[in-house]
């Protein structure tokens, strides 16, 4: 009778039932129900007879899980595109934190409903501790994911600038009808013991916006007598770049620094964009194709990126010596290289030359791109983001990132990546045949658009023993022999890099 009187005063079902009525009002049973509710919202509510609340919680939980699974399995490219947009990253961060709070609240409320009758100091302490631990366990993954989203947002905002570089980006046609997008990849040698930036690694990546097929066009750092872009730069150097005095003989890798020190050759350009603007225009004039964007990676920062991703696994055909006294050595074999070893694998010229080094750089970039899998990136995300902020600069607008992400996924999913290096004996660095360079560039791009497969042999870019010709020459086209021209075919990186 006493029990009926209690229920008659409006007490919620299950709250004041005697312990033997449910078998679950002891501490173990209450914690079991709370755990079940943490795994599937609404279990404790349904057990307590609160059917409406329980069904609503279960429906909401099921909807969240279903939407997540469908999005990840069917709309992964779209999700990846959203993950590089600042406004969406802000929403994702807020949504994840809100979900974590709601989940913790469900756990706490579930324990309040199912808590034991025997509320001694011991049961209260153990129960509160267990619930707190469970709240942390269910919320921690969401908080961590929100942290990653916020770090991504901060990193992207520091590297990529909003505004579209003065061009409005159409989301339906982000490439504005372009068949190809050309991105200049630069490796700079700035460091604490160096003045200025010399771009010792220079490669134009010409990417088909429909297929992702790519041609890598590399010019050597010691190319001479190249024309400057129309305007103040060409007015100053009407017969080709000659540098800035006896210490700078007029090599291609000096153009970036020259623009930084002489703002009058790129008038009206902000300080940080002077070097990129002039080297982009110079590259466009040499190759005969437009250069849309650039990405500059500082060499030391590149080593930090390699360390942040846990090293890069490479096959080194033979020992590579480095250092002024030859004191360093990257040993031959297939193994994981540290950031320092990877840096010298791509930079050392000891017992070799610029052109062999250029080939190694392509193989290194290929290995990094292939090994930057989602699991590795996620587990080392903070370190990678910090290293990227220090190492990378670019003029790619933030609004174009989703399009680049889709393009990069095509490149990873079987697109052809070929390489053509304009090095001796194909091109003499001291007396280049620029008509030939432009002609070979056009042919390589045309072949890529037709889906032609590169021939791996015997191309200068895969040669490990190429040596430069003397710079002096009496013929304006003495830069290449007929045999060299016959070998001027783009080379597949899969074939030219040892594995």
GROMACS .gro file of C-alpha atoms in nm:
model
  499
    1UNK     CA    1   0.000   0.000   0.000
    2UNK     CA    2   0.281   0.236   0.084
    3UNK     CA    3   0.432   0.177  -0.262
    4UNK     CA    4   0.102   0.254  -0.434
    5UNK     CA    5   0.074   0.574  -0.233
    6UNK     CA    6   0.416   0.685  -0.347
    7UNK     CA    7   0.333   0.615  -0.714
    8UNK     CA    8   0.003   0.791  -0.671
    9UNK     CA    9   0.177   1.117  -0.580
   10UNK     CA   10   0.321   1.136  -0.934
   11UNK     CA   11   0.662   0.981  -0.891
   12UNK     CA   12   0.814   0.883  -1.224
   13UNK     CA   13   0.805   0.512  -1.307
   14UNK     CA   14   1.112   0.326  -1.191
   15UNK     CA   15   1.252   0.598  -0.964
   16UNK     CA   16   1.133   0.464  -0.630
   17UNK     CA   17   1.076   0.099  -0.706
   18UNK     CA   18   1.209  -0.137  -0.439
   19UNK     CA   19   1.544  -0.299  -0.523
   20UNK     CA   20   1.391  -0.640  -0.585
   21UNK     CA   21   1.137  -0.501  -0.832
   22UNK     CA   22   1.394  -0.440  -1.107
   23UNK     CA   23   1.711  -0.617  -1.002
   24UNK     CA   24   1.908  -0.322  -1.133
   25UNK     CA   25   1.905  -0.060  -0.861
   26UNK     CA   26   2.228  -0.169  -0.701
   27UNK     CA   27   2.549   0.010  -0.800
   28UNK     CA   28   2.662  -0.249  -1.061
   29UNK     CA   29   2.322  -0.245  -1.230
   30UNK     CA   30   2.304   0.134  -1.231
   31UNK     CA   31   2.650   0.165  -1.382
   32UNK     CA   32   2.564  -0.103  -1.638
   33UNK     CA   33   2.258   0.089  -1.749
   34UNK     CA   34   2.460   0.411  -1.765
   35UNK     CA   35   2.725   0.243  -1.976
   36UNK     CA   36   2.458   0.104  -2.208
   37UNK     CA   37   2.311   0.452  -2.243
   38UNK     CA   38   2.655   0.587  -2.326
   39UNK     CA   39   2.679   0.336  -2.610
   40UNK     CA   40   2.315   0.374  -2.719
   41UNK     CA   41   2.126   0.678  -2.605
   42UNK     CA   42   1.790   0.617  -2.434
   43UNK     CA   43   1.848   0.272  -2.282
   44UNK     CA   44   1.817   0.395  -1.921
   45UNK     CA   45   1.515   0.608  -2.009
   46UNK     CA   46   1.333   0.313  -2.166
   47UNK     CA   47   1.423   0.092  -1.867
   48UNK     CA   48   1.271   0.353  -1.634
   49UNK     CA   49   0.951   0.362  -1.837
   50UNK     CA   50   1.020   0.698  -1.998
   51UNK     CA   51   0.935   0.574  -2.343
   52UNK     CA   52   0.894   0.906  -2.526
   53UNK     CA   53   1.229   1.043  -2.408
   54UNK     CA   54   1.399   0.707  -2.463
   55UNK     CA   55   1.266   0.665  -2.818
   56UNK     CA   56   1.358   1.025  -2.908
   57UNK     CA   57   1.713   0.979  -2.777
   58UNK     CA   58   1.753   0.649  -2.964
   59UNK     CA   59   1.617   0.803  -3.285
   60UNK     CA   60   1.851   1.100  -3.256
   61UNK     CA   61   2.149   0.873  -3.188
   62UNK     CA   62   2.058   0.643  -3.478
   63UNK     CA   63   2.020   0.941  -3.711
   64UNK     CA   64   2.362   1.079  -3.612
   65UNK     CA   65   2.530   0.742  -3.668
   66UNK     CA   66   2.351   0.687  -4.000
   67UNK     CA   67   2.438   1.033  -4.133
   68UNK     CA   68   2.803   0.987  -4.030
   69UNK     CA   69   2.835   0.645  -4.194
   70UNK     CA   70   2.664   0.756  -4.515
   71UNK     CA   71   2.873   1.072  -4.536
   72UNK     CA   72   3.202   0.890  -4.482
   73UNK     CA   73   3.126   0.608  -4.724
   74UNK     CA   74   2.938   0.787  -5.002
   75UNK     CA   75   3.040   1.151  -4.979
   76UNK     CA   76   3.405   1.133  -4.877
   77UNK     CA   77   3.529   1.369  -5.156
   78UNK     CA   78   3.271   1.629  -5.057
   79UNK     CA   79   3.370   1.596  -4.690
   80UNK     CA   80   3.735   1.641  -4.780
   81UNK     CA   81   3.644   1.955  -4.969
   82UNK     CA   82   3.456   2.093  -4.669
   83UNK     CA   83   3.752   2.012  -4.445
   84UNK     CA   84   3.966   2.277  -4.617
   85UNK     CA   85   3.712   2.558  -4.591
   86UNK     CA   86   3.752   2.789  -4.295
   87UNK     CA   87   3.381   2.856  -4.240
   88UNK     CA   88   3.301   2.487  -4.243
   89UNK     CA   89   3.589   2.404  -4.012
   90UNK     CA   90   3.450   2.657  -3.765
   91UNK     CA   91   3.108   2.493  -3.785
   92UNK     CA   92   3.257   2.148  -3.751
   93UNK     CA   93   3.453   2.254  -3.442
   94UNK     CA   94   3.142   2.400  -3.279
   95UNK     CA   95   2.930   2.099  -3.377
   96UNK     CA   96   3.178   1.848  -3.236
   97UNK     CA   97   3.208   2.035  -2.906
   98UNK     CA   98   2.828   2.062  -2.879
   99UNK     CA   99   2.790   1.691  -2.948
  100UNK     CA  100   3.047   1.611  -2.680
  101UNK     CA  101   2.855   1.819  -2.424
  102UNK     CA  102   2.523   1.659  -2.521
  103UNK     CA  103   2.670   1.308  -2.500
  104UNK     CA  104   2.811   1.377  -2.154
  105UNK     CA  105   2.475   1.519  -2.046
  106UNK     CA  106   2.298   1.201  -2.166
  107UNK     CA  107   2.538   0.989  -1.961
  108UNK     CA  108   2.488   1.199  -1.649
  109UNK     CA  109   2.109   1.201  -1.682
  110UNK     CA  110   2.104   0.827  -1.747
  111UNK     CA  111   2.288   0.765  -1.419
  112UNK     CA  112   2.048   0.996  -1.233
  113UNK     CA  113   1.758   0.786  -1.358
  114UNK     CA  114   1.920   0.450  -1.283
  115UNK     CA  115   2.119   0.539  -0.970
  116UNK     CA  116   2.107   0.290  -0.681
  117UNK     CA  117   1.885   0.323  -0.373
  118UNK     CA  118   2.176   0.255  -0.142
  119UNK     CA  119   2.338   0.600  -0.152
  120UNK     CA  120   2.615   0.559   0.096
  121UNK     CA  121   2.929   0.767   0.076
  122UNK     CA  122   3.100   0.476  -0.098
  123UNK     CA  123   2.834   0.428  -0.368
  124UNK     CA  124   2.808   0.802  -0.428
  125UNK     CA  125   3.186   0.835  -0.468
  126UNK     CA  126   3.226   0.530  -0.689
  127UNK     CA  127   2.921   0.620  -0.895
  128UNK     CA  128   3.027   0.981  -0.950
  129UNK     CA  129   3.381   0.873  -1.040
  130UNK     CA  130   3.260   0.610  -1.285
  131UNK     CA  131   3.020   0.853  -1.451
  132UNK     CA  132   3.292   1.117  -1.480
  133UNK     CA  133   3.528   0.866  -1.642
  134UNK     CA  134   3.255   0.759  -1.884
  135UNK     CA  135   3.183   1.123  -1.973
  136UNK     CA  136   3.551   1.173  -2.052
  137UNK     CA  137   3.563   0.855  -2.262
  138UNK     CA  138   3.265   0.951  -2.478
  139UNK     CA  139   3.362   1.319  -2.508
  140UNK     CA  140   3.737   1.290  -2.555
  141UNK     CA  141   3.728   1.166  -2.919
  142UNK     CA  142   3.494   1.452  -3.010
  143UNK     CA  143   3.707   1.710  -2.831
  144UNK     CA  144   4.017   1.572  -3.005
  145UNK     CA  145   3.843   1.590  -3.343
  146UNK     CA  146   3.737   1.948  -3.268
  147UNK     CA  147   4.097   2.028  -3.179
  148UNK     CA  148   4.214   1.887  -3.514
  149UNK     CA  149   3.953   2.094  -3.695
  150UNK     CA  150   4.067   2.410  -3.518
  151UNK     CA  151   4.435   2.338  -3.585
  152UNK     CA  152   4.348   2.277  -3.951
  153UNK     CA  153   4.164   2.606  -3.964
  154UNK     CA  154   4.454   2.797  -3.808
  155UNK     CA  155   4.709   2.629  -4.037
  156UNK     CA  156   4.511   2.687  -4.355
  157UNK     CA  157   4.444   3.049  -4.260
  158UNK     CA  158   4.815   3.112  -4.202
  159UNK     CA  159   4.924   2.958  -4.535
  160UNK     CA  160   4.638   3.030  -4.775
  161UNK     CA  161   4.492   3.376  -4.811
  162UNK     CA  162   4.125   3.443  -4.874
  163UNK     CA  163   4.012   3.669  -5.154
  164UNK     CA  164   4.074   3.459  -5.465
  165UNK     CA  165   4.375   3.673  -5.570
  166UNK     CA  166   4.133   3.924  -5.718
  167UNK     CA  167   3.942   3.656  -5.913
  168UNK     CA  168   3.601   3.535  -5.805
  169UNK     CA  169   3.601   3.157  -5.768
  170UNK     CA  170   3.300   2.984  -5.922
  171UNK     CA  171   3.232   2.669  -5.719
  172UNK     CA  172   3.072   2.500  -6.019
  173UNK     CA  173   3.371   2.578  -6.240
  174UNK     CA  174   3.661   2.668  -6.008
  175UNK     CA  175   3.916   2.643  -6.292
  176UNK     CA  176   3.727   2.899  -6.499
  177UNK     CA  177   3.730   2.671  -6.805
  178UNK     CA  178   4.104   2.600  -6.784
  179UNK     CA  179   4.209   2.259  -6.917
  180UNK     CA  180   4.527   2.276  -6.708
  181UNK     CA  181   4.642   2.442  -6.389
  182UNK     CA  182   5.015   2.515  -6.364
  183UNK     CA  183   5.173   2.535  -6.019
  184UNK     CA  184   5.539   2.629  -5.971
  185UNK     CA  185   5.701   2.417  -5.698
  186UNK     CA  186   6.000   2.588  -5.539
  187UNK     CA  187   6.251   2.465  -5.285
  188UNK     CA  188   6.426   2.748  -5.103
  189UNK     CA  189   6.755   2.731  -4.917
  190UNK     CA  190   6.691   2.999  -4.654
  191UNK     CA  191   6.860   2.928  -4.323
  192UNK     CA  192   7.020   3.090  -4.018
  193UNK     CA  193   7.364   3.096  -4.187
  194UNK     CA  194   7.238   3.218  -4.525
  195UNK     CA  195   7.131   3.558  -4.657
  196UNK     CA  196   6.817   3.569  -4.871
  197UNK     CA  197   6.643   3.284  -5.052
  198UNK     CA  198   6.781   3.096  -5.351
  199UNK     CA  199   6.539   2.863  -5.523
  200UNK     CA  200   6.763   2.565  -5.588
  201UNK     CA  201   6.470   2.338  -5.679
  202UNK     CA  202   6.227   2.463  -5.946
  203UNK     CA  203   5.961   2.247  -6.109
  204UNK     CA  204   5.639   2.341  -6.284
  205UNK     CA  205   5.360   2.092  -6.220
  206UNK     CA  206   5.118   2.112  -6.512
  207UNK     CA  207   4.802   1.928  -6.407
  208UNK     CA  208   4.508   1.829  -6.624
  209UNK     CA  209   4.202   1.960  -6.437
  210UNK     CA  210   3.984   1.680  -6.578
  211UNK     CA  211   4.200   1.372  -6.524
  212UNK     CA  212   4.471   1.474  -6.279
  213UNK     CA  213   4.742   1.360  -6.524
  214UNK     CA  214   5.052   1.564  -6.450
  215UNK     CA  215   5.371   1.667  -6.624
  216UNK     CA  216   5.661   1.787  -6.407
  217UNK     CA  217   5.881   2.030  -6.602
  218UNK     CA  218   6.211   2.108  -6.430
  219UNK     CA  219   6.464   2.378  -6.505
  220UNK     CA  220   6.814   2.363  -6.353
  221UNK     CA  221   6.916   2.621  -6.096
  222UNK     CA  222   7.223   2.722  -6.301
  223UNK     CA  223   7.036   2.810  -6.623
  224UNK     CA  224   7.179   3.129  -6.777
  225UNK     CA  225   7.092   3.398  -7.034
  226UNK     CA  226   6.718   3.348  -6.995
  227UNK     CA  227   6.474   3.626  -7.091
  228UNK     CA  228   6.296   3.825  -6.822
  229UNK     CA  229   5.922   3.900  -6.823
  230UNK     CA  230   5.806   4.205  -7.021
  231UNK     CA  231   5.814   4.527  -6.822
  232UNK     CA  232   6.072   4.676  -6.585
  233UNK     CA  233   6.262   4.347  -6.549
  234UNK     CA  234   6.315   4.310  -6.925
  235UNK     CA  235   6.396   4.679  -6.956
  236UNK     CA  236   6.679   4.626  -6.710
  237UNK     CA  237   6.796   4.300  -6.868
  238UNK     CA  238   6.704   4.325  -7.239
  239UNK     CA  239   6.950   4.052  -7.339
  240UNK     CA  240   6.878   3.809  -7.057
  241UNK     CA  241   6.932   3.805  -6.683
  242UNK     CA  242   7.290   3.882  -6.577
  243UNK     CA  243   7.251   3.906  -6.202
  244UNK     CA  244   7.356   4.174  -5.961
  245UNK     CA  245   7.735   4.188  -5.972
  246UNK     CA  246   8.029   3.948  -5.968
  247UNK     CA  247   7.894   3.748  -5.675
  248UNK     CA  248   7.569   3.675  -5.860
  249UNK     CA  249   7.653   3.562  -6.216
  250UNK     CA  250   7.293   3.556  -6.335
  251UNK     CA  251   7.160   3.207  -6.261
  252UNK     CA  252   6.794   3.111  -6.250
  253UNK     CA  253   6.804   3.043  -5.876
  254UNK     CA  254   6.895   3.411  -5.814
  255UNK     CA  255   6.576   3.561  -5.963
  256UNK     CA  256   6.364   3.520  -5.648
  257UNK     CA  257   6.615   3.697  -5.425
  258UNK     CA  258   6.686   3.965  -5.688
  259UNK     CA  259   6.320   4.067  -5.689
  260UNK     CA  260   6.315   4.083  -5.309
  261UNK     CA  261   6.615   4.319  -5.314
  262UNK     CA  262   6.499   4.529  -5.613
  263UNK     CA  263   6.130   4.616  -5.576
  264UNK     CA  264   6.147   4.844  -5.880
  265UNK     CA  265   6.153   4.542  -6.117
  266UNK     CA  266   5.812   4.430  -5.982
  267UNK     CA  267   5.641   4.764  -5.906
  268UNK     CA  268   5.318   4.762  -5.712
  269UNK     CA  269   5.370   4.408  -5.580
  270UNK     CA  270   5.365   4.353  -5.200
  271UNK     CA  271   5.700   4.271  -5.042
  272UNK     CA  272   5.628   3.904  -4.973
  273UNK     CA  273   5.511   3.850  -5.332
  274UNK     CA  274   5.799   4.014  -5.521
  275UNK     CA  275   6.014   3.704  -5.548
  276UNK     CA  276   5.727   3.470  -5.642
  277UNK     CA  277   5.588   3.714  -5.897
  278UNK     CA  278   5.917   3.755  -6.084
  279UNK     CA  279   6.011   3.385  -6.083
  280UNK     CA  280   5.660   3.293  -6.203
  281UNK     CA  281   5.686   3.538  -6.491
  282UNK     CA  282   6.036   3.417  -6.574
  283UNK     CA  283   5.931   3.051  -6.577
  284UNK     CA  284   5.631   3.133  -6.795
  285UNK     CA  285   5.855   3.304  -7.049
  286UNK     CA  286   6.107   3.018  -7.061
  287UNK     CA  287   5.853   2.736  -7.094
  288UNK     CA  288   5.594   2.922  -7.298
  289UNK     CA  289   5.305   2.835  -7.067
  290UNK     CA  290   5.127   3.045  -6.803
  291UNK     CA  291   5.215   2.993  -6.437
  292UNK     CA  292   4.904   3.020  -6.222
  293UNK     CA  293   5.034   2.970  -5.869
  294UNK     CA  294   5.345   2.889  -5.672
  295UNK     CA  295   5.430   2.687  -5.361
  296UNK     CA  296   5.760   2.755  -5.183
  297UNK     CA  297   5.891   2.504  -4.929
  298UNK     CA  298   6.186   2.605  -4.716
  299UNK     CA  299   6.444   2.324  -4.718
  300UNK     CA  300   6.494   2.312  -4.343
  301UNK     CA  301   6.119   2.327  -4.297
  302UNK     CA  302   6.091   2.035  -4.537
  303UNK     CA  303   6.314   1.830  -4.306
  304UNK     CA  304   6.085   1.921  -4.016
  305UNK     CA  305   5.785   1.801  -4.219
  306UNK     CA  306   5.956   1.466  -4.284
  307UNK     CA  307   6.033   1.424  -3.914
  308UNK     CA  308   5.676   1.519  -3.826
  309UNK     CA  309   5.539   1.240  -4.046
  310UNK     CA  310   5.779   0.990  -3.891
  311UNK     CA  311   6.030   0.979  -4.176
  312UNK     CA  312   5.998   0.871  -4.537
  313UNK     CA  313   6.077   0.525  -4.671
  314UNK     CA  314   6.302   0.530  -4.978
  315UNK     CA  315   6.533   0.309  -5.179
  316UNK     CA  316   6.877   0.470  -5.197
  317UNK     CA  317   7.070   0.300  -5.481
  318UNK     CA  318   7.415   0.398  -5.351
  319UNK     CA  319   7.565   0.591  -5.060
  320UNK     CA  320   7.511   0.966  -5.083
  321UNK     CA  321   7.786   1.179  -4.927
  322UNK     CA  322   7.714   1.528  -4.798
  323UNK     CA  323   7.878   1.805  -4.597
  324UNK     CA  324   8.166   2.039  -4.678
  325UNK     CA  325   8.417   1.774  -4.574
  326UNK     CA  326   8.209   1.478  -4.685
  327UNK     CA  327   8.144   1.393  -4.322
  328UNK     CA  328   7.780   1.293  -4.373
  329UNK     CA  329   7.645   0.986  -4.546
  330UNK     CA  330   7.300   0.863  -4.646
  331UNK     CA  331   7.358   0.490  -4.666
  332UNK     CA  332   7.234   0.279  -4.956
  333UNK     CA  333   6.938   0.050  -4.910
  334UNK     CA  334   6.563   0.058  -4.860
  335UNK     CA  335   6.481   0.215  -4.527
  336UNK     CA  336   6.311   0.505  -4.350
  337UNK     CA  337   6.506   0.830  -4.377
  338UNK     CA  338   6.492   1.099  -4.111
  339UNK     CA  339   6.423   1.460  -4.204
  340UNK     CA  340   6.795   1.541  -4.216
  341UNK     CA  341   6.873   1.234  -4.429
  342UNK     CA  342   6.583   1.305  -4.665
  343UNK     CA  343   6.696   1.667  -4.698
  344UNK     CA  344   7.047   1.564  -4.800
  345UNK     CA  345   6.915   1.288  -5.026
  346UNK     CA  346   6.746   1.566  -5.222
  347UNK     CA  347   7.018   1.833  -5.188
  348UNK     CA  348   7.362   1.670  -5.200
  349UNK     CA  349   7.576   1.723  -5.510
  350UNK     CA  350   7.890   1.559  -5.375
  351UNK     CA  351   8.021   1.305  -5.627
  352UNK     CA  352   7.728   1.393  -5.856
  353UNK     CA  353   7.577   1.714  -6.000
  354UNK     CA  354   7.268   1.935  -6.011
  355UNK     CA  355   7.094   1.710  -6.261
  356UNK     CA  356   7.126   1.390  -6.063
  357UNK     CA  357   7.004   1.584  -5.762
  358UNK     CA  358   6.698   1.702  -5.955
  359UNK     CA  359   6.605   1.342  -6.028
  360UNK     CA  360   6.637   1.246  -5.661
  361UNK     CA  361   6.416   1.538  -5.562
  362UNK     CA  362   6.134   1.407  -5.784
  363UNK     CA  363   6.162   1.062  -5.626
  364UNK     CA  364   6.157   1.214  -5.279
  365UNK     CA  365   5.842   1.414  -5.353
  366UNK     CA  366   5.679   1.102  -5.499
  367UNK     CA  367   5.759   0.900  -5.185
  368UNK     CA  368   5.628   1.171  -4.952
  369UNK     CA  369   5.303   1.204  -5.148
  370UNK     CA  370   5.244   0.829  -5.143
  371UNK     CA  371   5.322   0.783  -4.775
  372UNK     CA  372   5.119   1.076  -4.644
  373UNK     CA  373   4.824   0.844  -4.576
  374UNK     CA  374   4.530   0.960  -4.360
  375UNK     CA  375   4.629   0.744  -4.061
  376UNK     CA  376   4.981   0.886  -4.052
  377UNK     CA  377   4.858   1.241  -4.100
  378UNK     CA  378   4.598   1.214  -3.823
  379UNK     CA  379   4.831   1.060  -3.566
  380UNK     CA  380   5.094   1.330  -3.623
  381UNK     CA  381   4.865   1.614  -3.716
  382UNK     CA  382   4.982   1.876  -3.467
  383UNK     CA  383   5.349   1.831  -3.558
  384UNK     CA  384   5.274   1.836  -3.930
  385UNK     CA  385   5.061   2.149  -3.899
  386UNK     CA  386   5.328   2.333  -3.702
  387UNK     CA  387   5.600   2.232  -3.950
  388UNK     CA  388   5.381   2.334  -4.245
  389UNK     CA  389   5.320   2.680  -4.098
  390UNK     CA  390   5.696   2.732  -4.073
  391UNK     CA  391   5.790   2.578  -4.407
  392UNK     CA  392   5.525   2.655  -4.669
  393UNK     CA  393   5.419   2.974  -4.845
  394UNK     CA  394   5.192   3.003  -5.149
  395UNK     CA  395   4.957   3.230  -5.341
  396UNK     CA  396   4.693   2.961  -5.396
  397UNK     CA  397   4.370   3.125  -5.272
  398UNK     CA  398   4.184   2.957  -4.989
  399UNK     CA  399   3.867   2.950  -5.199
  400UNK     CA  400   4.037   2.719  -5.450
  401UNK     CA  401   4.146   2.459  -5.195
  402UNK     CA  402   3.839   2.232  -5.237
  403UNK     CA  403   3.909   2.212  -5.610
  404UNK     CA  404   4.275   2.132  -5.547
  405UNK     CA  405   4.174   1.862  -5.298
  406UNK     CA  406   3.954   1.693  -5.560
  407UNK     CA  407   4.234   1.723  -5.812
  408UNK     CA  408   4.488   1.571  -5.576
  409UNK     CA  409   4.256   1.276  -5.509
  410UNK     CA  410   4.250   1.207  -5.884
  411UNK     CA  411   4.629   1.223  -5.889
  412UNK     CA  412   4.646   0.967  -5.607
  413UNK     CA  413   4.388   0.740  -5.772
  414UNK     CA  414   4.590   0.636  -6.074
  415UNK     CA  415   4.665   0.956  -6.263
  416UNK     CA  416   4.984   0.951  -6.470
  417UNK     CA  417   5.272   1.164  -6.342
  418UNK     CA  418   5.557   1.215  -6.589
  419UNK     CA  419   5.875   1.418  -6.558
  420UNK     CA  420   6.084   1.610  -6.811
  421UNK     CA  421   6.409   1.778  -6.706
  422UNK     CA  422   6.576   2.039  -6.926
  423UNK     CA  423   6.931   1.945  -6.841
  424UNK     CA  424   7.246   1.857  -7.039
  425UNK     CA  425   7.293   1.700  -7.288
  426UNK     CA  426   6.940   1.798  -7.390
  427UNK     CA  427   6.984   2.164  -7.294
  428UNK     CA  428   7.308   2.352  -7.233
  429UNK     CA  429   7.268   2.560  -6.919
  430UNK     CA  430   7.515   2.824  -7.044
  431UNK     CA  431   7.361   2.865  -7.390
  432UNK     CA  432   7.004   2.732  -7.375
  433UNK     CA  433   6.790   2.670  -7.680
  434UNK     CA  434   6.469   2.832  -7.557
  435UNK     CA  435   6.276   2.749  -7.873
  436UNK     CA  436   6.350   2.383  -7.809
  437UNK     CA  437   6.244   2.413  -7.445
  438UNK     CA  438   5.910   2.564  -7.545
  439UNK     CA  439   5.858   2.306  -7.819
  440UNK     CA  440   5.929   2.011  -7.587
  441UNK     CA  441   5.707   2.162  -7.318
  442UNK     CA  442   5.416   2.190  -7.561
  443UNK     CA  443   5.468   1.832  -7.682
  444UNK     CA  444   5.485   1.692  -7.329
  445UNK     CA  445   5.162   1.867  -7.231
  446UNK     CA  446   4.987   1.761  -7.551
  447UNK     CA  447   5.092   1.400  -7.495
  448UNK     CA  448   4.959   1.415  -7.138
  449UNK     CA  449   4.623   1.544  -7.258
  450UNK     CA  450   4.601   1.263  -7.511
  451UNK     CA  451   4.671   1.009  -7.239
  452UNK     CA  452   5.005   0.904  -7.389
  453UNK     CA  453   5.217   0.681  -7.169
  454UNK     CA  454   5.568   0.798  -7.103
  455UNK     CA  455   5.863   0.590  -7.215
  456UNK     CA  456   6.097   0.522  -6.922
  457UNK     CA  457   6.422   0.480  -7.111
  458UNK     CA  458   6.678   0.654  -7.195
  459UNK     CA  459   6.571   1.001  -7.084
  460UNK     CA  460   6.796   1.265  -6.937
  461UNK     CA  461   6.572   1.286  -6.631
  462UNK     CA  462   6.638   0.924  -6.544
  463UNK     CA  463   7.007   0.932  -6.619
  464UNK     CA  464   7.235   0.915  -6.320
  465UNK     CA  465   7.551   1.006  -6.507
  466UNK     CA  466   7.450   1.312  -6.707
  467UNK     CA  467   7.726   1.574  -6.716
  468UNK     CA  468   7.690   1.935  -6.829
  469UNK     CA  469   7.840   2.052  -7.156
  470UNK     CA  470   8.078   2.348  -7.163
  471UNK     CA  471   7.895   2.678  -7.144
  472UNK     CA  472   8.070   2.836  -7.439
  473UNK     CA  473   7.928   2.766  -7.781
  474UNK     CA  474   7.940   2.938  -8.119
  475UNK     CA  475   7.608   2.801  -8.238
  476UNK     CA  476   7.280   2.944  -8.110
  477UNK     CA  477   7.136   2.593  -8.102
  478UNK     CA  478   7.439   2.398  -7.987
  479UNK     CA  479   7.252   2.314  -7.670
  480UNK     CA  480   7.133   1.974  -7.788
  481UNK     CA  481   7.232   1.702  -8.025
  482UNK     CA  482   6.990   1.502  -8.243
  483UNK     CA  483   7.032   1.206  -8.010
  484UNK     CA  484   6.949   1.419  -7.710
  485UNK     CA  485   6.635   1.551  -7.882
  486UNK     CA  486   6.526   1.196  -7.957
  487UNK     CA  487   6.555   1.118  -7.586
  488UNK     CA  488   6.349   1.419  -7.482
  489UNK     CA  489   6.047   1.223  -7.368
  490UNK     CA  490   5.870   1.264  -7.035
  491UNK     CA  491   5.957   0.983  -6.794
  492UNK     CA  492   5.714   0.811  -6.561
  493UNK     CA  493   5.822   0.860  -6.200
  494UNK     CA  494   5.711   0.505  -6.121
  495UNK     CA  495   5.971   0.380  -6.368
  496UNK     CA  496   6.255   0.624  -6.301
  497UNK     CA  497   6.253   0.606  -5.920
  498UNK     CA  498   6.401   0.292  -5.757
  499UNK     CA  499   6.163   0.097  -5.538
   0.00000   0.00000   0.00000
